[in-house]
Amino acid sequence: MTTTESIEQTAYAHEHAPRLPLAEHLPEFYRAMIRLETAAAKDIDPTLYHLIKLRASQINRCAFCIDMHSKDALAEGESVERIVQLAAWEESRHFYTERELAAFALTEAVTVLTDGFVPDEVYARAAEHFDETELARVIAAIVTINAWNRIGVTTRMTPGHYTPKSAS
Protein backbone atom coordinates (compact mmCIF):
# COMPACT_ATOMS: atom_id res chain seq x y z
CA MET A 1 0.00 0.00 0.00
CA THR A 2 1.40 3.40 -0.95
CA THR A 3 1.33 6.44 1.30
CA THR A 4 -1.24 8.07 -0.99
CA GLU A 5 -3.53 5.03 -0.74
CA SER A 6 -3.13 5.04 3.04
CA ILE A 7 -4.08 8.72 3.27
CA GLU A 8 -7.07 8.22 0.98
CA GLN A 9 -8.33 5.42 3.24
CA THR A 10 -8.10 7.58 6.37
CA ALA A 11 -11.56 8.48 7.57
CA TYR A 12 -11.64 11.91 9.15
CA ALA A 13 -14.29 12.89 11.66
CA HIS A 14 -17.50 14.33 10.29
CA GLU A 15 -17.42 18.09 9.71
CA HIS A 16 -20.05 19.79 11.83
CA ALA A 17 -22.48 22.24 10.31
CA PRO A 18 -22.74 25.80 11.59
CA ARG A 19 -25.56 26.30 14.08
CA LEU A 20 -26.82 29.67 12.96
CA PRO A 21 -25.98 32.02 10.07
CA LEU A 22 -25.84 35.11 12.29
CA ALA A 23 -25.08 37.51 9.41
CA GLU A 24 -28.26 36.44 7.63
CA HIS A 25 -30.48 36.91 10.69
CA LEU A 26 -28.88 40.10 12.01
CA PRO A 27 -27.24 41.85 9.06
CA GLU A 28 -27.16 45.23 10.83
CA PHE A 29 -25.34 43.73 13.82
CA TYR A 30 -22.92 41.92 11.51
CA ARG A 31 -22.18 45.11 9.57
CA ALA A 32 -21.57 46.87 12.89
CA MET A 33 -19.06 44.15 13.81
CA ILE A 34 -17.30 44.67 10.47
CA ARG A 35 -17.11 48.42 11.19
CA LEU A 36 -15.74 47.64 14.66
CA GLU A 37 -13.12 45.36 13.09
CA THR A 38 -12.18 48.06 10.57
CA ALA A 39 -11.79 50.65 13.33
CA ALA A 40 -9.75 48.28 15.50
CA ALA A 41 -7.40 47.38 12.63
CA LYS A 42 -6.70 50.98 11.66
CA ASP A 43 -3.10 52.08 12.20
CA ILE A 44 -2.02 49.00 14.16
CA ASP A 45 0.98 46.96 13.06
CA PRO A 46 -0.53 44.16 10.91
CA THR A 47 1.90 41.53 12.21
CA LEU A 48 1.00 42.31 15.80
CA TYR A 49 -2.69 42.49 14.93
CA HIS A 50 -2.66 38.98 13.42
CA LEU A 51 -0.80 37.55 16.39
CA ILE A 52 -3.19 39.17 18.89
CA LYS A 53 -6.19 37.80 17.00
CA LEU A 54 -4.64 34.36 16.76
CA ARG A 55 -3.65 34.20 20.45
CA ALA A 56 -7.09 35.26 21.71
CA SER A 57 -8.69 32.76 19.34
CA GLN A 58 -6.47 29.98 20.70
CA ILE A 59 -7.48 30.84 24.26
CA ASN A 60 -11.16 30.98 23.33
CA ARG A 61 -10.85 27.77 21.30
CA CYS A 62 -12.47 29.38 18.27
CA ALA A 63 -11.44 26.96 15.52
CA PHE A 64 -12.88 29.14 12.76
CA CYS A 65 -10.89 32.19 13.88
CA ILE A 66 -7.71 30.15 14.45
CA ASP A 67 -8.03 28.89 10.87
CA MET A 68 -8.73 32.37 9.49
CA HIS A 69 -6.05 34.29 11.36
CA SER A 70 -3.36 31.66 10.83
CA LYS A 71 -4.01 31.76 7.09
CA ASP A 72 -4.13 35.58 7.05
CA ALA A 73 -0.84 35.78 8.95
CA LEU A 74 0.84 33.26 6.63
CA ALA A 75 -0.48 35.08 3.55
CA GLU A 76 1.06 38.29 4.83
CA GLY A 77 4.46 36.72 5.42
CA GLU A 78 4.38 35.54 9.03
CA SER A 79 6.52 32.46 9.66
CA VAL A 80 5.01 29.07 10.39
CA GLU A 81 7.37 28.78 13.34
CA ARG A 82 6.05 31.92 15.08
CA ILE A 83 2.45 30.88 14.44
CA VAL A 84 3.02 27.39 15.82
CA GLN A 85 4.94 28.63 18.86
CA LEU A 86 2.33 31.25 19.75
CA ALA A 87 0.29 28.75 21.78
CA ALA A 88 3.35 28.41 24.06
CA TRP A 89 4.71 31.95 23.76
CA GLU A 90 5.86 32.11 27.38
CA GLU A 91 8.18 29.17 26.76
CA SER A 92 9.07 30.39 23.27
CA ARG A 93 9.86 34.01 24.09
CA HIS A 94 12.89 34.13 21.81
CA PHE A 95 10.60 33.99 18.75
CA TYR A 96 8.99 37.34 19.64
CA THR A 97 9.89 40.93 20.42
CA GLU A 98 9.45 42.35 23.92
CA ARG A 99 6.65 44.50 22.49
CA GLU A 100 4.84 41.43 21.14
CA LEU A 101 5.33 39.59 24.44
CA ALA A 102 3.74 42.51 26.32
CA ALA A 103 0.81 42.46 23.90
CA PHE A 104 0.36 38.68 24.36
CA ALA A 105 0.29 39.04 28.15
CA LEU A 106 -2.32 41.80 27.85
CA THR A 107 -4.30 39.70 25.34
CA GLU A 108 -4.42 36.82 27.81
CA ALA A 109 -5.38 39.04 30.74
CA VAL A 110 -8.22 40.73 28.83
CA THR A 111 -9.40 37.47 27.26
CA VAL A 112 -9.46 35.43 30.47
CA LEU A 113 -11.32 37.84 32.74
CA THR A 114 -12.62 34.88 34.74
CA ASP A 115 -9.22 34.93 36.44
CA GLY A 116 -10.22 38.24 38.02
CA PHE A 117 -9.04 41.36 36.24
CA VAL A 118 -6.21 42.77 34.16
CA PRO A 119 -3.30 42.88 36.61
CA ASP A 120 -1.54 46.21 37.08
CA GLU A 121 1.83 44.69 36.19
CA VAL A 122 0.52 43.32 32.88
CA TYR A 123 -1.01 46.68 31.97
CA ALA A 124 2.14 48.55 33.08
CA ARG A 125 4.35 46.27 30.99
CA ALA A 126 2.20 46.92 27.93
CA ALA A 127 2.27 50.65 28.65
CA GLU A 128 6.09 50.50 28.63
CA HIS A 129 6.07 49.23 25.04
CA PHE A 130 3.17 51.19 23.55
CA ASP A 131 2.27 54.86 23.74
CA GLU A 132 -1.31 55.57 24.86
CA THR A 133 -2.74 55.63 21.33
CA GLU A 134 -0.96 52.39 20.40
CA LEU A 135 -2.11 50.80 23.65
CA ALA A 136 -5.68 51.84 22.89
CA ARG A 137 -5.32 50.15 19.48
CA VAL A 138 -4.04 46.95 21.08
CA ILE A 139 -6.94 46.93 23.55
CA ALA A 140 -9.42 47.55 20.70
CA ALA A 141 -7.92 44.62 18.76
CA ILE A 142 -8.22 42.34 21.80
CA VAL A 143 -11.81 43.36 22.51
CA THR A 144 -12.87 42.96 18.88
CA ILE A 145 -11.38 39.49 18.39
CA ASN A 146 -12.95 38.35 21.64
CA ALA A 147 -16.36 39.44 20.31
CA TRP A 148 -15.73 37.61 17.03
CA ASN A 149 -14.59 34.50 18.93
CA ARG A 150 -17.80 34.46 20.93
CA ILE A 151 -19.82 34.66 17.71
CA GLY A 152 -17.74 31.93 16.06
CA VAL A 153 -17.86 29.52 19.00
CA THR A 154 -21.54 30.07 19.79
CA THR A 155 -22.74 29.72 16.20
CA ARG A 156 -20.19 26.95 15.60
CA MET A 157 -18.64 28.45 12.49
CA THR A 158 -16.83 25.69 10.58
CA PRO A 159 -13.06 26.00 10.13
CA GLY A 160 -11.12 24.94 7.06
CA HIS A 161 -12.87 26.78 4.27
CA TYR A 162 -11.45 30.29 4.65
CA THR A 163 -9.17 31.68 1.95
CA PRO A 164 -7.24 34.89 2.66
CA LYS A 165 -7.97 37.80 0.34
CA SER A 166 -4.27 38.27 -0.45
CA ALA A 167 -4.02 34.59 -1.45
CA SER A 168 -7.01 34.63 -3.83
Coordinates of C-alpha atoms in Angstrom, one line a residue:
M1 CA 0.0 0.0 0.0
T2 CA 1.4 3.4 -1.0
T3 CA 1.3 6.4 1.3
T4 CA -1.2 8.1 -1.0
E5 CA -3.5 5.0 -0.7
S6 CA -3.1 5.0 3.0
I7 CA -4.1 8.7 3.3
E8 CA -7.1 8.2 1.0
Q9 CA -8.3 5.4 3.2
T10 CA -8.1 7.6 6.4
A11 CA -11.6 8.5 7.6
Y12 CA -11.6 11.9 9.1
A13 CA -14.3 12.9 11.7
H14 CA -17.5 14.3 10.3
E15 CA -17.4 18.1 9.7
H16 CA -20.1 19.8 11.8
A17 CA -22.5 22.2 10.3
P18 CA -22.7 25.8 11.6
R19 CA -25.6 26.3 14.1
L20 CA -26.8 29.7 13.0
P21 CA -26.0 32.0 10.1
L22 CA -25.8 35.1 12.3
A23 CA -25.1 37.5 9.4
E24 CA -28.3 36.4 7.6
H25 CA -30.5 36.9 10.7
L26 CA -28.9 40.1 12.0
P27 CA -27.2 41.9 9.1
E28 CA -27.2 45.2 10.8
F29 CA -25.3 43.7 13.8
Y30 CA -22.9 41.9 11.5
R31 CA -22.2 45.1 9.6
A32 CA -21.6 46.9 12.9
M33 CA -19.1 44.2 13.8
I34 CA -17.3 44.7 10.5
R35 CA -17.1 48.4 11.2
L36 CA -15.7 47.6 14.7
E37 CA -13.1 45.4 13.1
T38 CA -12.2 48.1 10.6
A39 CA -11.8 50.7 13.3
A40 CA -9.7 48.3 15.5
A41 CA -7.4 47.4 12.6
K42 CA -6.7 51.0 11.7
D43 CA -3.1 52.1 12.2
I44 CA -2.0 49.0 14.2
D45 CA 1.0 47.0 13.1
P46 CA -0.5 44.2 10.9
T47 CA 1.9 41.5 12.2
L48 CA 1.0 42.3 15.8
Y49 CA -2.7 42.5 14.9
H50 CA -2.7 39.0 13.4
L51 CA -0.8 37.5 16.4
I52 CA -3.2 39.2 18.9
K53 CA -6.2 37.8 17.0
L54 CA -4.6 34.4 16.8
R55 CA -3.7 34.2 20.4
A56 CA -7.1 35.3 21.7
S57 CA -8.7 32.8 19.3
Q58 CA -6.5 30.0 20.7
I59 CA -7.5 30.8 24.3
N60 CA -11.2 31.0 23.3
R61 CA -10.9 27.8 21.3
C62 CA -12.5 29.4 18.3
A63 CA -11.4 27.0 15.5
F64 CA -12.9 29.1 12.8
C65 CA -10.9 32.2 13.9
I66 CA -7.7 30.2 14.4
D67 CA -8.0 28.9 10.9
M68 CA -8.7 32.4 9.5
H69 CA -6.0 34.3 11.4
S70 CA -3.4 31.7 10.8
K71 CA -4.0 31.8 7.1
D72 CA -4.1 35.6 7.1
A73 CA -0.8 35.8 8.9
L74 CA 0.8 33.3 6.6
A75 CA -0.5 35.1 3.5
E76 CA 1.1 38.3 4.8
G77 CA 4.5 36.7 5.4
E78 CA 4.4 35.5 9.0
S79 CA 6.5 32.5 9.7
V80 CA 5.0 29.1 10.4
E81 CA 7.4 28.8 13.3
R82 CA 6.1 31.9 15.1
I83 CA 2.5 30.9 14.4
V84 CA 3.0 27.4 15.8
Q85 CA 4.9 28.6 18.9
L86 CA 2.3 31.3 19.7
A87 CA 0.3 28.8 21.8
A88 CA 3.3 28.4 24.1
W89 CA 4.7 32.0 23.8
E90 CA 5.9 32.1 27.4
E91 CA 8.2 29.2 26.8
S92 CA 9.1 30.4 23.3
R93 CA 9.9 34.0 24.1
H94 CA 12.9 34.1 21.8
F95 CA 10.6 34.0 18.7
Y96 CA 9.0 37.3 19.6
T97 CA 9.9 40.9 20.4
E98 CA 9.4 42.4 23.9
R99 CA 6.7 44.5 22.5
E100 CA 4.8 41.4 21.1
L101 CA 5.3 39.6 24.4
A102 CA 3.7 42.5 26.3
A103 CA 0.8 42.5 23.9
F104 CA 0.4 38.7 24.4
A105 CA 0.3 39.0 28.1
L106 CA -2.3 41.8 27.8
T107 CA -4.3 39.7 25.3
E108 CA -4.4 36.8 27.8
A109 CA -5.4 39.0 30.7
V110 CA -8.2 40.7 28.8
T111 CA -9.4 37.5 27.3
V112 CA -9.5 35.4 30.5
L113 CA -11.3 37.8 32.7
T114 CA -12.6 34.9 34.7
D115 CA -9.2 34.9 36.4
G116 CA -10.2 38.2 38.0
F117 CA -9.0 41.4 36.2
V118 CA -6.2 42.8 34.2
P119 CA -3.3 42.9 36.6
D120 CA -1.5 46.2 37.1
E121 CA 1.8 44.7 36.2
V122 CA 0.5 43.3 32.9
Y123 CA -1.0 46.7 32.0
A124 CA 2.1 48.6 33.1
R125 CA 4.3 46.3 31.0
A126 CA 2.2 46.9 27.9
A127 CA 2.3 50.7 28.7
E128 CA 6.1 50.5 28.6
H129 CA 6.1 49.2 25.0
F130 CA 3.2 51.2 23.6
D131 CA 2.3 54.9 23.7
E132 CA -1.3 55.6 24.9
T133 CA -2.7 55.6 21.3
E134 CA -1.0 52.4 20.4
L135 CA -2.1 50.8 23.7
A136 CA -5.7 51.8 22.9
R137 CA -5.3 50.2 19.5
V138 CA -4.0 46.9 21.1
I139 CA -6.9 46.9 23.6
A140 CA -9.4 47.5 20.7
A141 CA -7.9 44.6 18.8
I142 CA -8.2 42.3 21.8
V143 CA -11.8 43.4 22.5
T144 CA -12.9 43.0 18.9
I145 CA -11.4 39.5 18.4
N146 CA -13.0 38.3 21.6
A147 CA -16.4 39.4 20.3
W148 CA -15.7 37.6 17.0
N149 CA -14.6 34.5 18.9
R150 CA -17.8 34.5 20.9
I151 CA -19.8 34.7 17.7
G152 CA -17.7 31.9 16.1
V153 CA -17.9 29.5 19.0
T154 CA -21.5 30.1 19.8
T155 CA -22.7 29.7 16.2
R156 CA -20.2 26.9 15.6
M157 CA -18.6 28.4 12.5
T158 CA -16.8 25.7 10.6
P159 CA -13.1 26.0 10.1
G160 CA -11.1 24.9 7.1
H161 CA -12.9 26.8 4.3
Y162 CA -11.5 30.3 4.6
T163 CA -9.2 31.7 2.0
P164 CA -7.2 34.9 2.7
K165 CA -8.0 37.8 0.3
S166 CA -4.3 38.3 -0.4
A167 CA -4.0 34.6 -1.4
S168 CA -7.0 34.6 -3.8

